[in-house]
Tab-separated table of C-alpha atoms in Angstrom:
chain	number	residue	atom	x	y	z
A	10	MET	CA	-7.259	-4.690	-8.552
A	11	PRO	CA	-8.279	-6.527	-5.523
A	12	LEU	CA	-5.647	-6.868	-2.716
A	13	THR	CA	-4.086	-10.461	-2.881
A	14	GLN	CA	-3.242	-12.110	0.614
A	15	PRO	CA	0.628	-12.327	-0.466
A	16	LEU	CA	0.806	-8.920	-1.276
A	17	ALA	CA	-1.039	-7.851	1.854
A	18	ARG	CA	1.276	-9.906	3.784
A	19	HIS	CA	4.418	-8.233	2.131
A	20	ILE	CA	2.924	-4.646	3.078
A	21	ILE	CA	2.207	-5.615	6.487
A	22	GLU	CA	5.951	-7.037	6.966
A	23	VAL	CA	7.815	-4.020	5.648
A	24	LEU	CA	5.695	-1.677	7.556
A	25	GLY	CA	5.837	-3.275	10.620
A	26	SER	CA	9.785	-3.971	10.476
A	27	ALA	CA	10.700	-0.585	9.426
A	28	GLY	CA	7.867	1.625	8.844
A	29	ALA	CA	9.058	2.353	5.232
A	30	PRO	CA	6.975	1.858	2.300
A	31	PRO	CA	7.030	-1.468	0.462
A	32	ALA	CA	7.994	-1.364	-3.236
A	33	LYS	CA	4.799	-2.683	-4.156
A	34	GLY	CA	1.268	-1.919	-2.945
A	35	VAL	CA	1.436	1.873	-1.776
A	36	GLN	CA	-1.825	2.688	-3.360
A	37	TYR	CA	-4.003	0.233	-0.743
A	38	PHE	CA	-2.916	2.651	2.202
A	39	ASN	CA	-2.411	5.841	0.218
A	40	VAL	CA	-4.190	8.910	1.498
A	41	GLY	CA	-3.981	12.657	1.414
A	42	ASN	CA	-1.931	13.264	-1.530
A	43	HIS	CA	-4.513	13.016	-4.261
A	44	SER	CA	-4.499	16.744	-5.609
A	45	LEU	CA	-0.980	16.681	-5.747
A	46	LEU	CA	-0.889	13.380	-7.904
A	47	ASN	CA	-4.041	14.553	-10.175
A	48	ALA	CA	-2.552	18.042	-10.827
A	49	LEU	CA	0.931	15.888	-11.557
A	50	ASP	CA	-1.314	13.833	-13.819
A	51	GLU	CA	-3.164	16.732	-15.515
A	52	TYR	CA	-0.382	18.829	-16.236
A	53	TYR	CA	2.666	16.651	-16.852
A	54	PHE	CA	1.736	12.938	-17.312
A	55	SER	CA	-1.317	13.380	-19.418
A	56	SER	CA	-0.362	16.178	-21.519
A	57	TYR	CA	2.688	18.085	-21.404
A	58	LEU	CA	5.384	15.171	-21.196
A	59	GLN	CA	3.070	13.156	-23.860
A	60	ASP	CA	4.033	15.829	-26.434
A	61	GLY	CA	7.680	15.988	-25.799
A	62	GLY	CA	7.887	18.550	-22.825
A	63	ALA	CA	10.013	18.113	-19.635
A	64	GLY	CA	10.063	19.119	-16.397
A	65	PHE	CA	11.891	18.983	-12.883
A	66	LYS	CA	10.186	18.805	-9.323
A	67	LEU	CA	11.781	18.703	-5.961
A	68	VAL	CA	9.678	16.494	-3.236
A	69	VAL	CA	10.360	18.121	0.066
A	70	GLY	CA	9.827	16.552	3.527
A	71	ASP	CA	11.100	15.743	6.692
A	72	TYR	CA	12.442	12.217	7.939
A	73	GLY	CA	9.601	9.810	7.686
A	74	SER	CA	7.020	12.299	6.134
A	75	GLY	CA	6.462	9.881	3.154
A	76	LYS	CA	9.036	11.085	0.376
A	77	SER	CA	9.501	7.647	-0.633
A	78	HIS	CA	6.065	6.461	-0.637
A	79	PHE	CA	4.922	9.773	-2.969
A	80	LEU	CA	7.751	8.548	-5.194
A	81	TYR	CA	6.212	5.059	-5.250
A	82	CYS	CA	2.989	7.029	-5.836
A	83	LEU	CA	4.616	8.862	-8.868
A	84	ARG	CA	6.130	5.723	-10.190
A	85	ASP	CA	2.704	4.020	-10.425
A	86	MET	CA	0.981	6.851	-12.261
A	87	ALA	CA	3.948	6.920	-14.757
A	88	TRP	CA	3.265	3.354	-15.408
A	89	SER	CA	-0.125	3.733	-15.669
A	90	ARG	CA	0.447	6.541	-18.675
A	91	GLY	CA	2.924	4.325	-20.449
A	92	PHE	CA	5.841	5.876	-19.135
A	93	VAL	CA	9.055	4.231	-18.255
A	94	VAL	CA	11.037	4.820	-14.812
A	95	THR	CA	14.180	4.904	-13.160
A	96	LYS	CA	14.203	5.075	-9.582
A	97	VAL	CA	17.513	5.836	-8.082
A	98	ASP	CA	18.263	5.303	-4.260
A	99	LEU	CA	21.545	6.905	-3.131
A	100	SER	CA	23.192	5.910	0.086
A	101	PRO	CA	24.978	9.006	2.456
A	102	VAL	CA	28.228	8.135	0.929
A	103	GLU	CA	27.583	8.522	-2.889
A	104	THR	CA	26.352	10.942	-5.206
A	105	PRO	CA	26.123	10.790	-9.013
A	106	TYR	CA	26.085	14.918	-9.393
A	107	ASN	CA	29.961	15.138	-8.982
A	108	ASP	CA	30.148	13.283	-12.731
A	109	GLN	CA	27.731	13.605	-15.041
A	110	ARG	CA	28.724	10.203	-16.440
A	111	LEU	CA	27.496	8.780	-12.952
A	112	VAL	CA	24.128	10.383	-13.633
A	113	TYR	CA	23.806	8.691	-16.782
A	114	ALA	CA	24.930	5.342	-15.412
A	115	ALA	CA	22.490	5.624	-12.251
A	116	VAL	CA	19.524	6.080	-14.647
A	117	ALA	CA	20.689	3.144	-16.995
A	118	ASN	CA	21.542	0.589	-14.115
A	119	ASN	CA	18.116	1.764	-12.229
A	120	ILE	CA	15.798	1.902	-15.135
A	121	ILE	CA	12.711	-0.579	-14.395
A	122	TRP	CA	11.263	-3.341	-16.295
A	123	HIS	CA	7.528	-3.404	-15.127
A	124	GLU	CA	4.906	-5.936	-15.466
A	125	ALA	CA	1.053	-4.953	-14.950
A	126	ASP	CA	0.776	-8.600	-13.050
A	127	GLU	CA	1.458	-7.624	-9.478
A	128	GLU	CA	2.763	-11.251	-8.771
A	129	VAL	CA	5.749	-10.591	-11.263
A	130	SER	CA	8.707	-8.836	-9.691
A	131	ASP	CA	10.131	-5.912	-11.065
A	132	GLN	CA	13.513	-6.119	-12.612
A	133	LYS	CA	16.005	-3.210	-12.509
A	134	GLY	CA	18.641	-2.491	-15.558
A	135	LEU	CA	18.631	-1.553	-18.892
A	136	ALA	CA	19.248	-5.214	-19.797
A	137	TYR	CA	16.235	-6.328	-18.675
A	138	PHE	CA	14.226	-3.424	-19.958
A	139	LEU	CA	15.336	-3.787	-23.321
A	140	GLU	CA	14.535	-7.524	-23.122
A	141	GLY	CA	11.282	-7.001	-21.696
A	142	THR	CA	10.226	-4.481	-24.441
A	143	LEU	CA	11.247	-6.767	-26.975
A	144	LEU	CA	9.258	-9.584	-25.416
A	145	ARG	CA	6.172	-7.568	-25.408
A	146	MET	CA	6.405	-6.057	-28.753
A	147	VAL	CA	6.532	-9.755	-30.417
A	148	GLY	CA	4.835	-11.538	-28.110
A	149	ALA	CA	6.792	-14.616	-28.047
A	150	GLU	CA	10.078	-16.086	-27.122
A	151	LEU	CA	13.022	-14.390	-28.463
A	152	THR	CA	14.422	-16.732	-31.199
A	153	LEU	CA	16.062	-16.555	-34.585
A	154	GLU	CA	12.687	-17.093	-36.148
A	155	MET	CA	11.743	-13.668	-34.632
A	156	VAL	CA	13.975	-11.869	-36.700
A	157	ASN	CA	11.316	-11.600	-39.587
A	158	HIS	CA	8.549	-10.984	-37.023
A	159	PRO	CA	6.617	-7.809	-38.490
A	160	ASN	CA	6.535	-6.254	-35.146
A	161	TYR	CA	10.345	-6.917	-34.633
A	162	ARG	CA	11.229	-5.533	-38.343
A	163	GLY	CA	8.784	-2.370	-37.402
A	164	LEU	CA	10.863	-1.738	-34.218
A	165	ILE	CA	13.916	-1.632	-36.057
A	166	ASP	CA	12.660	0.335	-38.695
A	167	THR	CA	11.482	2.873	-36.306
A	168	LEU	CA	14.747	3.118	-34.246
A	169	GLU	CA	16.876	3.682	-37.386
A	170	ALA	CA	14.454	6.264	-38.602
A	171	THR	CA	14.131	7.974	-35.444
A	172	PRO	CA	16.385	11.156	-34.928
A	173	ILE	CA	18.849	10.299	-31.951
A	174	ASP	CA	21.393	12.866	-30.745
A	175	SER	CA	24.449	9.859	-30.517
A	176	LEU	CA	24.634	7.653	-33.607
A	177	ALA	CA	26.959	5.661	-31.837
A	178	TYR	CA	23.845	4.997	-29.006
A	179	LYS	CA	21.540	4.303	-31.752
A	180	ASN	CA	23.824	1.856	-33.232
A	181	ALA	CA	24.399	0.179	-29.826
A	182	ILE	CA	20.740	-0.160	-29.191
A	183	ILE	CA	19.821	-1.542	-32.487
A	184	ALA	CA	22.704	-4.016	-32.340
A	185	TYR	CA	21.751	-5.259	-28.815
A	186	CYS	CA	18.030	-6.065	-29.849
A	187	GLU	CA	19.934	-7.996	-32.886
A	188	ALA	CA	22.010	-9.932	-30.695
A	189	LEU	CA	19.096	-10.719	-28.346
A	190	ILE	CA	17.094	-12.008	-31.211
A	191	ARG	CA	19.872	-14.071	-32.461
A	192	GLY	CA	21.207	-15.384	-29.105
A	193	GLN	CA	24.575	-13.820	-29.476
A	194	ASP	CA	25.353	-13.562	-25.643
A	195	GLU	CA	28.932	-12.522	-25.791
A	196	ARG	CA	27.854	-9.461	-28.093
A	197	THR	CA	24.990	-8.541	-25.664
A	198	GLU	CA	27.193	-8.353	-22.812
A	199	VAL	CA	29.912	-6.455	-24.802
A	200	LEU	CA	27.362	-3.856	-25.638
A	201	LEU	CA	25.927	-3.710	-22.323
A	202	ARG	CA	28.770	-2.912	-20.714
A	203	TRP	CA	29.112	0.207	-23.551
A	204	LEU	CA	25.538	1.113	-22.832
A	205	THR	CA	25.745	1.400	-19.113
A	206	ALA	CA	29.111	3.134	-19.017
A	207	GLU	CA	30.910	0.436	-17.671
A	208	PRO	CA	34.883	-0.004	-18.742
A	209	THR	CA	35.537	-1.854	-22.252
A	210	THR	CA	38.353	-4.032	-23.077
A	211	PRO	CA	40.311	-3.707	-26.106
A	212	ALA	CA	38.623	-6.962	-27.450
A	213	ASP	CA	35.134	-5.365	-26.782
A	214	GLY	CA	36.427	-2.183	-28.597
A	215	LYS	CA	37.040	-4.187	-31.823
A	216	VAL	CA	33.435	-5.861	-31.719
A	217	LEU	CA	31.915	-2.243	-30.696
A	218	ARG	CA	33.756	-0.816	-33.660
A	219	ASP	CA	32.493	-3.350	-36.158
A	220	LEU	CA	28.805	-2.545	-35.064
A	221	GLY	CA	29.445	1.202	-35.579
A	222	VAL	CA	29.667	1.974	-31.638
A	223	THR	CA	32.480	4.253	-31.252
A	224	GLY	CA	33.850	6.139	-28.472
A	225	LYS	CA	32.870	5.827	-24.786
A	226	ILE	CA	30.310	7.218	-22.509
A	227	THR	CA	32.153	10.056	-20.562
A	228	ARG	CA	31.909	13.009	-18.129
A	229	THR	CA	31.535	15.087	-21.326
A	230	ASN	CA	29.108	13.122	-23.135
A	231	ALA	CA	26.995	11.913	-20.874
A	232	PHE	CA	24.096	14.073	-21.271
A	233	THR	CA	24.028	13.619	-25.064
A	234	MET	CA	23.735	9.741	-23.896
A	235	LEU	CA	21.177	10.641	-21.476
A	236	ARG	CA	19.321	12.457	-24.235
A	237	SER	CA	19.870	9.891	-26.405
A	238	LEU	CA	18.264	7.164	-23.954
A	239	ALA	CA	15.032	9.557	-23.664
A	240	GLN	CA	14.885	9.687	-27.417
A	241	THR	CA	14.837	5.913	-27.271
A	242	VAL	CA	12.635	5.277	-25.233
A	243	ARG	CA	9.931	7.486	-27.063
A	244	ALA	CA	10.936	5.270	-30.339
A	245	LEU	CA	10.143	2.199	-28.479
A	246	SER	CA	6.580	3.696	-28.035
A	247	TYR	CA	6.420	4.854	-24.372
A	248	GLY	CA	5.218	8.251	-23.378
A	249	GLY	CA	8.864	9.318	-21.948
A	250	LEU	CA	11.249	8.689	-19.101
A	251	VAL	CA	10.690	9.475	-15.242
A	252	LEU	CA	13.484	9.959	-13.081
A	253	LEU	CA	12.939	9.919	-9.417
A	254	PHE	CA	16.058	10.281	-7.219
A	255	ASP	CA	15.755	9.612	-3.571
A	256	GLU	CA	18.671	11.097	-1.722
A	257	VAL	CA	17.269	11.351	1.731
A	258	ASP	CA	19.835	13.151	3.706
A	259	ARG	CA	22.980	13.239	1.434
A	260	MET	CA	23.001	16.807	0.370
A	261	ALA	CA	22.645	17.720	4.203
A	262	SER	CA	25.864	15.758	5.010
A	263	ILE	CA	28.683	16.229	2.593
A	264	GLY	CA	29.734	19.981	2.686
A	265	GLY	CA	32.852	21.749	1.491
A	266	LYS	CA	34.285	21.322	-1.828
A	267	ALA	CA	32.310	18.244	-2.276
A	268	GLU	CA	29.006	19.946	-1.818
A	269	LYS	CA	29.656	22.861	-4.012
A	270	LEU	CA	30.492	20.441	-6.816
A	271	ALA	CA	27.677	18.532	-6.322
A	272	THR	CA	25.285	21.529	-6.442
A	273	ASP	CA	26.897	22.765	-9.453
A	274	ASN	CA	26.346	19.754	-11.276
A	275	LEU	CA	22.712	19.421	-10.069
A	276	ARG	CA	22.075	22.797	-11.300
A	277	GLU	CA	23.258	21.448	-14.646
A	278	VAL	CA	21.358	18.379	-14.341
A	279	ILE	CA	17.975	20.679	-13.597
A	280	ASP	CA	18.563	22.727	-16.459
A	281	ARG	CA	19.397	19.950	-19.095
A	282	CYS	CA	16.466	17.428	-17.943
A	283	ARG	CA	14.148	20.540	-18.173
A	284	ASP	CA	15.428	21.664	-21.614
A	285	GLU	CA	17.074	18.888	-23.415
A	286	LEU	CA	15.252	15.529	-22.432
A	287	PRO	CA	12.125	14.860	-24.671
A	288	GLY	CA	9.205	13.657	-22.505
A	289	ALA	CA	11.191	13.294	-19.241
A	290	LEU	CA	10.261	14.487	-15.547
A	291	PHE	CA	13.184	14.739	-13.363
A	292	VAL	CA	11.974	14.545	-9.488
A	293	TYR	CA	14.343	14.886	-6.654
A	294	ALA	CA	13.550	13.950	-3.031
A	295	VAL	CA	14.885	16.031	-0.437
A	296	PRO	CA	14.693	17.139	3.355
A	297	PRO	CA	13.595	20.857	4.241
A	298	GLN	CA	17.394	21.178	5.367
A	299	PHE	CA	18.430	21.113	1.736
A	300	ILE	CA	15.989	24.230	0.688
A	301	ASN	CA	16.677	26.117	3.950
A	302	ASP	CA	20.320	25.813	4.466
A	303	ILE	CA	22.044	24.464	1.431
A	304	VAL	CA	20.306	25.990	-1.536
A	305	PRO	CA	21.079	29.657	-0.379
A	306	ARG	CA	24.698	29.004	-0.532
A	307	TYR	CA	24.533	28.604	-4.123
A	308	PRO	CA	22.520	31.507	-5.949
A	309	ALA	CA	22.221	29.718	-9.434
A	310	LEU	CA	21.103	26.518	-8.000
A	311	GLN	CA	18.506	28.725	-5.610
A	312	GLN	CA	17.253	30.123	-8.572
A	313	ARG	CA	16.130	27.273	-10.145
A	314	VAL	CA	14.525	25.737	-6.889
A	315	ARG	CA	13.034	28.258	-5.071
A	316	ALA	CA	9.402	29.327	-5.448
A	317	PRO	CA	7.208	31.909	-4.275
A	318	GLY	CA	4.473	29.230	-3.502
A	319	ARG	CA	4.248	25.206	-3.371
A	320	PHE	CA	3.300	23.262	-6.471
A	321	SER	CA	-0.452	22.777	-6.496
A	322	ARG	CA	-3.218	22.546	-9.065
A	323	THR	CA	-3.351	26.417	-9.167
A	324	ASN	CA	0.288	26.780	-9.140
A	325	HIS	CA	1.661	23.680	-11.049
A	326	PHE	CA	4.775	25.661	-12.314
A	327	SER	CA	6.286	25.786	-8.922
A	328	PRO	CA	9.301	22.982	-8.512
A	329	GLN	CA	8.674	22.229	-4.944
A	330	ILE	CA	6.057	19.773	-3.961
A	331	SER	CA	5.802	19.984	-0.162
A	332	LEU	CA	4.730	17.142	2.009
A	333	ASP	CA	3.610	19.466	4.785
A	334	HIS	CA	0.669	20.443	2.992
A	335	LEU	CA	-1.575	17.705	1.865
A	336	ASP	CA	-5.175	17.419	1.615
A	337	LEU	CA	-5.862	16.481	5.068
A	338	ASP	CA	-4.846	18.015	8.472
A	339	GLU	CA	-1.978	15.702	10.056
A	340	ASN	CA	-4.584	14.274	12.635
A	341	HIS	CA	-7.094	13.283	9.879
A	342	LEU	CA	-4.430	12.247	7.676
A	343	LEU	CA	-2.880	9.720	10.224
A	344	LEU	CA	-6.736	8.251	10.912
A	345	GLY	CA	-7.280	7.768	7.181
A	346	ILE	CA	-3.723	5.753	7.306
A	347	GLY	CA	-5.172	3.649	9.984
A	348	GLU	CA	-8.320	3.238	8.607
A	349	LYS	CA	-6.782	1.523	5.304
A	350	LEU	CA	-4.199	-0.160	7.613
A	351	PHE	CA	-5.930	-2.794	9.484
A	352	PRO	CA	-8.147	-4.190	6.413
A	353	ILE	CA	-4.662	-4.896	4.854
A	354	TYR	CA	-3.701	-6.506	8.037
A	355	GLU	CA	-6.951	-8.398	8.094
A	356	THR	CA	-6.366	-9.674	4.105
A	357	ALA	CA	-2.576	-10.582	5.042
A	358	PHE	CA	-3.564	-13.162	8.369
A	359	GLY	CA	-7.181	-13.877	7.635
A	360	VAL	CA	-8.320	-12.004	10.697
A	361	THR	CA	-11.334	-9.795	11.602
A	362	PHE	CA	-11.076	-7.085	14.025
A	363	ASP	CA	-13.436	-5.266	16.256
A	364	ARG	CA	-13.251	-1.896	14.267
A	365	GLN	CA	-14.652	0.275	16.932
A	366	VAL	CA	-11.449	-1.227	18.965
A	367	GLN	CA	-9.141	-0.217	16.438
A	368	TYR	CA	-10.278	2.895	15.430
A	369	ALA	CA	-9.952	4.233	18.975
A	370	ASN	CA	-6.496	2.702	19.100
A	371	ALA	CA	-5.568	4.526	15.544
A	372	ALA	CA	-7.043	7.829	17.551
A	373	ILE	CA	-5.097	7.499	20.493
A	374	LEU	CA	-1.670	6.444	19.004
A	375	ALA	CA	-2.041	9.320	16.328
A	376	ASN	CA	-2.317	11.928	18.951
A	377	VAL	CA	0.477	10.583	20.843
A	378	ALA	CA	2.860	10.200	17.723
A	379	ARG	CA	1.601	13.739	16.691
A	380	ASP	CA	1.828	15.629	20.096
A	381	VAL	CA	4.311	14.420	22.154
A	382	PHE	CA	7.358	13.312	20.026
A	383	LEU	CA	8.557	15.648	17.369
A	384	ASP	CA	12.054	14.889	16.289
A	385	ILE	CA	10.775	12.337	13.794
A	386	SER	CA	7.961	12.695	11.496
A	387	ALA	CA	4.517	11.333	13.126
A	388	ARG	CA	3.429	9.428	9.729
A	389	ARG	CA	6.532	6.974	9.703
A	390	LEU	CA	5.885	6.612	13.778
A	391	PHE	CA	2.215	6.038	13.481
A	392	VAL	CA	2.553	3.418	10.632
A	393	LYS	CA	4.772	1.369	12.385
A	394	ALA	CA	3.443	1.686	16.095
A	395	PHE	CA	-0.191	0.792	14.521
A	396	VAL	CA	0.807	-1.911	12.871
A	397	THR	CA	2.890	-3.335	15.626
A	398	GLU	CA	0.118	-2.967	18.024
A	399	LEU	CA	-2.241	-4.872	15.273
A	400	ALA	CA	-0.006	-7.588	15.336
A	401	ARG	CA	-0.076	-7.893	19.526
A	402	GLN	CA	-3.449	-7.338	19.695
A	403	HIS	CA	-4.271	-10.311	16.913
A	404	ALA	CA	-1.947	-12.410	19.333
A	405	GLN	CA	-3.100	-11.421	22.761
A	406	GLY	CA	-6.286	-10.136	22.022
A	407	GLU	CA	-8.127	-6.978	21.499
A	408	HIS	CA	-8.625	-3.618	23.870
A	409	VAL	CA	-8.715	-0.276	23.689
A	410	LEU	CA	-5.108	1.292	24.683
A	411	ALA	CA	-4.788	3.496	27.495
A	412	GLU	CA	-2.805	6.544	27.089
A	413	GLU	CA	0.273	5.312	29.144
A	414	GLU	CA	0.311	2.085	26.781
A	415	ALA	CA	0.296	4.284	23.710
A	416	MET	CA	3.220	6.411	25.285
A	417	ALA	CA	5.113	3.471	25.749
A	418	ILE	CA	4.340	2.003	22.258
A	419	ILE	CA	5.518	5.266	20.560
A	420	ARG	CA	8.368	5.694	22.725
A	421	GLY	CA	9.367	2.009	21.761
A	422	GLN	CA	9.046	2.852	18.403
A	423	VAL	CA	11.212	6.325	18.387
A	424	ASP	CA	13.986	4.162	19.969
A	425	GLU	CA	13.900	1.378	17.132
A	426	LEU	CA	13.857	3.592	14.456
A	427	THR	CA	16.724	6.054	15.628
A	428	GLY	CA	18.880	3.518	17.478
A	429	GLY	CA	18.737	5.763	20.417
A	430	GLU	CA	20.180	8.794	18.349
A	431	THR	CA	18.519	11.845	16.577
A	432	ALA	CA	16.699	10.832	13.633
A	433	PRO	CA	18.173	11.734	10.407
A	434	TYR	CA	16.586	14.149	7.811
């Protein structure tokens, strides 16, 4: 699909502001990870997961090395193969791994409804996902007249016939679909509270019991409910469920009893996702410090995430996807990114750059970012610096940067990204 001006403008705005990847459009400047993506597609998305298998992978990379970017690439690949995606971005003050009910809630609340049209915004939440799925299946507005639509009846019949571990969960999903079709807003709200593991009232309880929805989603049954969600996703004709958890430096900062509890529960999440979730791939993005400093303190977790080699087409069993080992060396990687960025800027602002000048600028900024400043990944530094310099030269005129200029530009970006402090993981 050709790059549109609004999307190009969005990409440049986000990259220039923070150097972090935008939620949409990473494919237009993606470089150097195609062998990893192709191996994941060949051995998981196009085969094993489609057949009901499940897996777990760690994406390992320093701050600014492209972990979030890679997760967006995985998300887009999953969508292209007919999978449902949930992407959970956790702050340094929270983790779901100390309560498995929170793992389920994080997945349900962050499940993404995605339209192929790039101009349509993605929506997060189980409510958007179920409503979007119904709309897509019946191909019309959800009204009472749709109750007898053959596609809708076929959907309900399929759900009723599908083995789902929790009967209460199955009943809740079917009742939610029926309430949506019939416009029963209060009932959908009650069911959604139950389905997202939120507290319910005594009045909610009466409604739920009448619909055959008993009990609550708790710490002890949370994985049964997560498995039931994965089974429901496949019953709705999707390939499976991809769970992307981007924790940044969370695990490197908690320590003590909280760390032990979180790592114990993470181990269980890994085991159960791999063994009990049909068609599911659990991907967890972490800094190297998690592997090198935290994991060795917990042998049971270490057995699951340590590997003799990194993930590749010839070693696709390995759980570790290393962003330090891509298809290009660091210099060619940065130049490849730069080569894709300035056409995006041109589309965004309707300008034309002197390509030789900007190739030269990309080369010198890449050299300085890579060789001089090592506390923060050269990738994020380069991206933010190059986009910012394109804007300056757009406004003030083009010229090839002197080395002193390039060093000042990179130094300024280091200060901006770290706030004058040491970069986080």
